CSV table of C-alpha atoms and ligand atoms in Angstrom, one decimal:
chain,number,residue,atom,x,y,z
A,1,MET,CA,-4.4,-2.3,-21.0
A,2,PRO,CA,-1.1,-1.2,-19.4
A,3,ALA,CA,2.2,-1.5,-21.3
A,4,ALA,CA,3.2,-5.0,-22.6
A,5,ALA,CA,3.8,-7.5,-19.7
A,6,ASP,CA,7.3,-8.6,-19.1
A,7,LEU,CA,7.8,-12.3,-18.3
A,8,GLU,CA,11.4,-11.9,-17.0
A,9,ALA,CA,10.4,-9.0,-14.8
A,10,GLY,CA,7.6,-11.3,-13.6
A,11,ARG,CA,10.1,-14.0,-12.7
A,12,ARG,CA,12.0,-11.5,-10.5
A,13,LYS,CA,8.8,-10.1,-8.9
A,14,ALA,CA,7.7,-13.7,-8.1
A,15,GLU,CA,10.7,-14.1,-5.7
A,16,PRO,CA,8.6,-13.3,-2.6
A,17,CYS,CA,5.8,-15.6,-3.7
A,18,LYS,CA,8.1,-18.7,-3.9
A,19,SER,CA,7.9,-19.7,-0.2
A,20,CYS,CA,4.2,-20.5,-0.6
A,21,HIS,CA,3.5,-21.0,-4.3
A,22,GLY,CA,6.7,-22.8,-5.2
A,23,ALA,CA,9.7,-21.9,-7.3
A,24,ASP,CA,7.9,-22.3,-10.6
A,25,GLY,CA,4.3,-21.7,-9.4
A,26,ASN,CA,3.9,-25.4,-8.4
A,27,THR,CA,3.5,-25.9,-4.7
A,28,THR,CA,2.7,-28.9,-2.5
A,29,ILE,CA,1.4,-27.0,0.5
A,30,PRO,CA,-2.2,-28.2,1.2
A,31,GLY,CA,-4.7,-25.4,1.0
A,32,THR,CA,-2.4,-23.2,-1.1
A,33,PRO,CA,-3.1,-23.1,-4.9
A,34,SER,CA,-0.5,-23.7,-7.6
A,35,LEU,CA,-0.4,-20.8,-10.0
A,36,ALA,CA,1.5,-22.4,-12.9
A,37,GLY,CA,-0.4,-22.5,-16.2
A,38,GLN,CA,-3.3,-20.4,-15.0
A,39,PRO,CA,-4.7,-18.0,-17.6
A,40,VAL,CA,-3.2,-14.5,-17.6
A,41,PHE,CA,-6.5,-12.7,-17.0
A,42,PHE,CA,-7.5,-15.0,-14.1
A,43,THR,CA,-4.3,-14.4,-12.1
A,44,HIS,CA,-4.3,-10.7,-12.9
A,45,TRP,CA,-7.9,-10.3,-11.7
A,46,GLN,CA,-7.4,-12.3,-8.5
A,47,LEU,CA,-4.4,-10.1,-7.6
A,48,ILE,CA,-6.6,-7.0,-8.1
A,49,LYS,CA,-9.3,-8.5,-5.9
A,50,PHE,CA,-6.7,-9.3,-3.1
A,51,ARG,CA,-5.3,-5.8,-3.3
A,52,ASP,CA,-8.7,-4.1,-3.2
A,53,GLY,CA,-9.9,-6.3,-0.4
A,54,ARG,CA,-12.7,-7.9,-2.4
A,55,ARG,CA,-10.9,-11.2,-1.8
A,56,LYS,CA,-9.3,-11.8,1.6
A,57,ASP,CA,-6.9,-14.3,3.0
A,58,PRO,CA,-4.6,-13.7,6.0
A,59,GLN,CA,-1.6,-15.2,4.3
A,60,MET,CA,-2.1,-13.9,0.8
A,61,SER,CA,-3.6,-10.4,1.2
A,62,PRO,CA,-0.4,-8.7,2.5
A,63,PHE,CA,1.5,-9.9,-0.6
A,64,ALA,CA,-0.9,-8.2,-3.0
A,65,ALA,CA,-1.3,-5.0,-1.0
A,66,ASN,CA,1.6,-3.1,-2.7
A,67,LEU,CA,1.5,-4.5,-6.2
A,68,SER,CA,1.1,-2.1,-9.1
A,69,ASP,CA,-0.9,-2.9,-12.2
A,70,ALA,CA,2.3,-3.5,-14.1
A,71,ASP,CA,3.6,-5.9,-11.4
A,72,MET,CA,0.3,-7.9,-11.6
A,73,ALA,CA,0.6,-8.0,-15.4
A,74,ASP,CA,4.2,-9.2,-15.2
A,75,LEU,CA,3.4,-11.8,-12.6
A,76,ALA,CA,0.4,-13.1,-14.5
A,77,VAL,CA,2.3,-13.7,-17.7
A,78,TYR,CA,5.2,-15.3,-15.8
A,79,TYR,CA,2.9,-17.8,-14.0
A,80,ALA,CA,0.9,-18.5,-17.2
A,81,ALA,CA,4.1,-19.6,-18.9
A,82,GLN,CA,5.1,-22.1,-16.2
A,83,ARG,CA,4.2,-25.8,-16.8
A,84,PRO,CA,1.6,-27.0,-14.2
A,85,LEU,CA,2.3,-30.2,-12.4
A,86,PRO,CA,-0.3,-32.4,-10.8
A,87,ARG,CA,-0.7,-32.1,-7.0
A,88,PRO,CA,-0.2,-35.1,-4.8
A,89,ALA,CA,-3.7,-36.2,-3.7
A,90,ALA,CA,-5.2,-39.2,-1.9
A,91,THR,CA,-8.4,-39.6,-4.1
A,92,ASP,CA,-11.2,-42.1,-3.7
A,93,PRO,CA,-12.2,-43.7,-7.1
A,94,ALA,CA,-15.9,-43.8,-6.1
A,95,LYS,CA,-15.9,-40.1,-5.3
A,96,VAL,CA,-14.0,-39.4,-8.6
A,97,ALA,CA,-16.7,-41.2,-10.6
A,98,VAL,CA,-19.6,-39.3,-8.9
A,99,GLY,CA,-17.7,-36.0,-9.3
A,100,ARG,CA,-17.3,-36.7,-13.1
A,101,GLN,CA,-21.0,-37.0,-13.5
A,102,LEU,CA,-21.7,-33.9,-11.3
A,103,ALA,CA,-19.3,-31.8,-13.5
A,104,GLU,CA,-21.3,-32.8,-16.6
A,105,GLN,CA,-24.7,-32.3,-14.9
A,106,HIS,CA,-23.8,-28.8,-13.5
A,107,HIS,CA,-22.1,-27.6,-16.7
A,108,CYS,CA,-18.8,-26.8,-15.0
A,109,VAL,CA,-17.1,-27.6,-18.3
A,110,SER,CA,-19.0,-24.9,-20.2
A,111,CYS,CA,-17.0,-22.2,-18.4
A,112,HIS,CA,-13.9,-24.0,-17.2
A,113,ARG,CA,-13.5,-25.8,-20.6
A,114,PRO,CA,-13.5,-29.5,-21.4
A,115,GLY,CA,-10.8,-31.1,-19.2
A,116,LEU,CA,-11.3,-28.1,-16.8
A,117,THR,CA,-8.1,-26.4,-18.0
A,118,GLY,CA,-9.5,-22.9,-17.8
A,119,HIS,CA,-9.3,-19.9,-20.1
A,120,GLU,CA,-9.5,-16.0,-19.9
A,121,GLN,CA,-10.8,-15.1,-16.4
A,122,VAL,CA,-11.8,-18.7,-15.6
A,123,PRO,CA,-9.3,-20.8,-13.7
A,124,ARG,CA,-7.8,-24.2,-14.4
A,125,LEU,CA,-9.2,-26.6,-11.9
A,126,ALA,CA,-7.6,-29.8,-13.3
A,127,GLY,CA,-4.9,-31.1,-11.0
A,128,GLN,CA,-5.3,-28.3,-8.5
A,129,ASP,CA,-4.9,-29.1,-4.7
A,130,LEU,CA,-7.9,-31.0,-3.4
A,131,ALA,CA,-8.0,-29.2,0.0
A,132,TYR,CA,-7.9,-25.8,-1.9
A,133,LEU,CA,-10.7,-26.8,-4.3
A,134,VAL,CA,-12.9,-27.9,-1.4
A,135,LYS,CA,-12.2,-24.6,0.5
A,136,LEU,CA,-13.0,-22.4,-2.5
A,137,LEU,CA,-16.2,-24.3,-3.4
A,138,ARG,CA,-17.4,-24.0,0.2
A,139,GLY,CA,-16.6,-20.3,0.1
A,140,PHE,CA,-18.6,-19.8,-3.1
A,141,LYS,CA,-21.5,-21.8,-1.7
A,142,ALA,CA,-21.5,-19.6,1.5
A,143,GLN,CA,-21.3,-16.5,-0.7
A,144,THR,CA,-18.1,-15.4,1.1
A,145,ALA,CA,-15.6,-15.9,-1.8
A,146,GLY,CA,-16.1,-12.5,-3.5
A,147,ASP,CA,-15.9,-13.7,-7.1
A,148,LEU,CA,-15.4,-11.4,-10.0
A,149,ASP,CA,-18.9,-11.2,-11.5
A,150,GLY,CA,-21.0,-13.6,-9.3
A,151,THR,CA,-21.2,-16.3,-11.9
A,152,MET,CA,-19.3,-18.8,-9.8
A,153,THR,CA,-21.3,-18.0,-6.6
A,154,THR,CA,-24.4,-18.8,-8.6
A,155,ALA,CA,-22.9,-22.0,-10.0
A,156,ALA,CA,-22.1,-23.2,-6.5
A,157,GLN,CA,-25.6,-22.7,-4.9
A,158,PRO,CA,-27.1,-26.1,-5.9
A,159,LEU,CA,-24.0,-28.1,-4.6
A,160,SER,CA,-24.3,-30.1,-1.4
A,161,GLU,CA,-21.3,-30.7,0.9
A,162,ALA,CA,-21.1,-34.2,-0.6
A,163,ASP,CA,-21.2,-32.8,-4.1
A,164,ILE,CA,-18.3,-30.4,-3.3
A,165,GLU,CA,-16.3,-33.3,-1.9
A,166,ASN,CA,-17.0,-35.5,-5.0
A,167,LEU,CA,-16.3,-32.7,-7.5
A,168,ALA,CA,-12.9,-31.9,-5.7
A,169,HIS,CA,-11.8,-35.5,-5.9
A,170,TYR,CA,-12.6,-35.6,-9.7
A,171,MET,CA,-10.9,-32.3,-10.4
A,172,ALA,CA,-7.8,-33.3,-8.5
A,173,ILE,CA,-7.1,-36.3,-10.7
A,174,LEU,CA,-7.4,-34.5,-14.0
A,175,PRO,CA,-4.2,-33.8,-15.9
A,176,PRO,CA,-3.3,-30.1,-15.3
A,177,ALA,CA,-1.8,-29.6,-18.8
A,178,PRO,CA,-3.2,-30.9,-22.1
B,1,HEC,C1,2.6,-16.7,3.0
B,1,HEC,C2,2.1,-17.5,1.9
B,1,HEC,C3,1.8,-16.8,0.5
B,1,HEC,C4,2.7,-15.9,-0.2
B,1,HEC,C5,4.1,-15.5,0.2
B,1,HEC,C6,2.0,-15.6,-1.4
B,1,HEC,N1,0.7,-16.2,-1.4
B,1,HEC,FE1,-0.6,-16.2,-2.9
B,1,HEC,N2,-1.9,-17.3,-1.9
B,1,HEC,C7,-1.6,-17.9,-0.6
B,1,HEC,C8,-2.8,-18.6,-0.2
B,1,HEC,C9,-2.9,-19.4,1.1
B,1,HEC,C10,-3.8,-18.5,-1.2
B,1,HEC,C11,-5.2,-19.0,-1.2
B,1,HEC,C12,-6.1,-18.0,-0.5
B,1,HEC,C13,-7.5,-18.5,-0.4
B,1,HEC,O1,-7.7,-19.5,0.2
B,1,HEC,O2,-8.4,-17.8,-0.9
B,1,HEC,C14,-3.2,-17.7,-2.2
B,1,HEC,C15,-3.8,-17.3,-3.4
B,1,HEC,C16,-3.2,-16.7,-4.5
B,1,HEC,C17,-3.8,-16.5,-5.8
B,1,HEC,C18,-5.2,-17.0,-6.2
B,1,HEC,C19,-5.0,-18.3,-7.0
B,1,HEC,C20,-6.3,-19.1,-7.2
B,1,HEC,O3,-6.2,-20.1,-7.9
B,1,HEC,O4,-7.4,-18.6,-6.8
B,1,HEC,C21,-2.9,-15.8,-6.6
B,1,HEC,C22,-3.1,-15.3,-8.0
B,1,HEC,C23,-1.7,-15.6,-5.7
B,1,HEC,N3,-1.9,-16.2,-4.5
B,1,HEC,C24,-0.6,-14.9,-6.2
B,1,HEC,C25,0.5,-14.6,-5.3
B,1,HEC,C26,1.6,-13.8,-5.7
B,1,HEC,C27,1.8,-13.2,-7.1
B,1,HEC,C28,2.5,-13.7,-4.6
B,1,HEC,C29,3.8,-12.9,-4.5
B,1,HEC,C30,3.7,-11.5,-4.9
B,1,HEC,C31,1.9,-14.5,-3.6
B,1,HEC,N4,0.7,-15.0,-4.0
B,1,HEC,C32,2.4,-14.7,-2.3
B,1,HEC,C33,-0.4,-17.8,0.1
B,1,HEC,C34,0.6,-17.0,-0.3
B,2,HEC,C1,-20.9,-19.4,-15.6
B,2,HEC,C2,-19.5,-19.8,-15.6
B,2,HEC,C3,-19.0,-20.8,-14.5
B,2,HEC,C4,-19.6,-22.1,-14.2
B,2,HEC,C5,-20.8,-22.7,-14.8
B,2,HEC,C6,-18.7,-22.7,-13.2
B,2,HEC,N1,-17.7,-21.8,-12.9
B,2,HEC,FE1,-16.2,-22.1,-11.5
B,2,HEC,N2,-15.5,-20.3,-11.8
B,2,HEC,C7,-15.9,-19.4,-12.8
B,2,HEC,C8,-15.2,-18.1,-12.7
B,2,HEC,C9,-15.4,-16.9,-13.6
B,2,HEC,C10,-14.3,-18.3,-11.6
B,2,HEC,C11,-13.3,-17.3,-11.0
B,2,HEC,C12,-14.1,-16.5,-10.0
B,2,HEC,C13,-13.4,-15.5,-9.2
B,2,HEC,O1,-13.3,-14.4,-9.6
B,2,HEC,O2,-12.8,-15.9,-8.2
B,2,HEC,C14,-14.5,-19.7,-11.1
B,2,HEC,C15,-13.8,-20.2,-10.0
B,2,HEC,C16,-13.9,-21.5,-9.6
B,2,HEC,C17,-13.1,-22.1,-8.5
B,2,HEC,C18,-11.9,-21.5,-7.8
B,2,HEC,C19,-10.6,-21.9,-8.4
B,2,HEC,C20,-9.4,-21.1,-8.0
B,2,HEC,O3,-8.3,-21.5,-8.3
B,2,HEC,O4,-9.6,-20.0,-7.4
B,2,HEC,C21,-13.5,-23.4,-8.4
B,2,HEC,C22,-13.0,-24.5,-7.4
B,2,HEC,C23,-14.6,-23.6,-9.4
B,2,HEC,N3,-14.8,-22.5,-10.1
B,2,HEC,C24,-15.3,-24.8,-9.6
B,2,HEC,C25,-16.4,-25.0,-10.4
B,2,HEC,C26,-17.2,-26.2,-10.4
B,2,HEC,C27,-17.0,-27.4,-9.6
B,2,HEC,C28,-18.3,-25.9,-11.3
B,2,HEC,C29,-19.5,-26.8,-11.6
B,2,HEC,C30,-20.3,-27.1,-10.4
B,2,HEC,C31,-18.1,-24.5,-11.8
B,2,HEC,N4,-16.9,-24.0,-11.2
B,2,HEC,C32,-18.9,-23.9,-12.7
B,2,HEC,C33,-16.9,-19.6,-13.7
B,2,HEC,C34,-17.8,-20.7,-13.7
């Protein structure tokens, strides 16, 4: 591990990220994830993947290109310390109910934790943006998402397009913080 991460340095380094991810890591831009309250390891690993080109996005990749390992560590502790807010979402109660059952059936909670609040390298899904959740699940299903160790790509293989939709509606209504 590099030297101890510095939260205040992370706050300064997050300045260029605000326009998309929000002042405190909570954004309302559809398709852009909120970062507040995500586990430190998760954020750090995603930044490494963007920098190394293992994860690609035309908006996001340029902002990771020049980050050092210390920058990533500082940013990750900063975002982990911010309180996550629920994203505004128009959810369908029927889809939420089916999504809840699917999350049980496919053991999403065994990795993402009960309440889908995340831990270690596994992200919080609760209260994340609905459009973003759908986009990522489609990417894992299509095997184009470039995940850390392949576990999430494997987990997405049995999901149909309808399953993805229903799961996203369920995850979007869960409270993001315990
Ligand atoms: C121009 C808009 C923009 C800026 C500025 C930006 N990002 Fe992003 N970021 C995105 C988008 C869009 C995604 C989702 C990419 C995808 O769909 O895979 C993303 C994804 C991420 C993720 C992955 C989160 C997850 O839940 O998977 C992290 C971590 C992240 N950004 C951190 C940062 C940091 C740190 C900065 C500043 C150094 C930054 N971003 C600047 C648009 C931006
Ligand atoms: C074996 C463990 C495991 C299981 C089971 C699992 N996941 Fe994941 N999931 C992960 C890991 C690890 C990541 C981070 C992958 C990466 O590196 O991008 C992830 C990432 C995600 C993401 C991307 C979120 C973001 O902010 O980038 C979504 C959405 C997701 N999982 C949904 C689900 C759903 C829905 C299920 C159940 C159908 C599920 N996961 C089951 C381990 C798992």
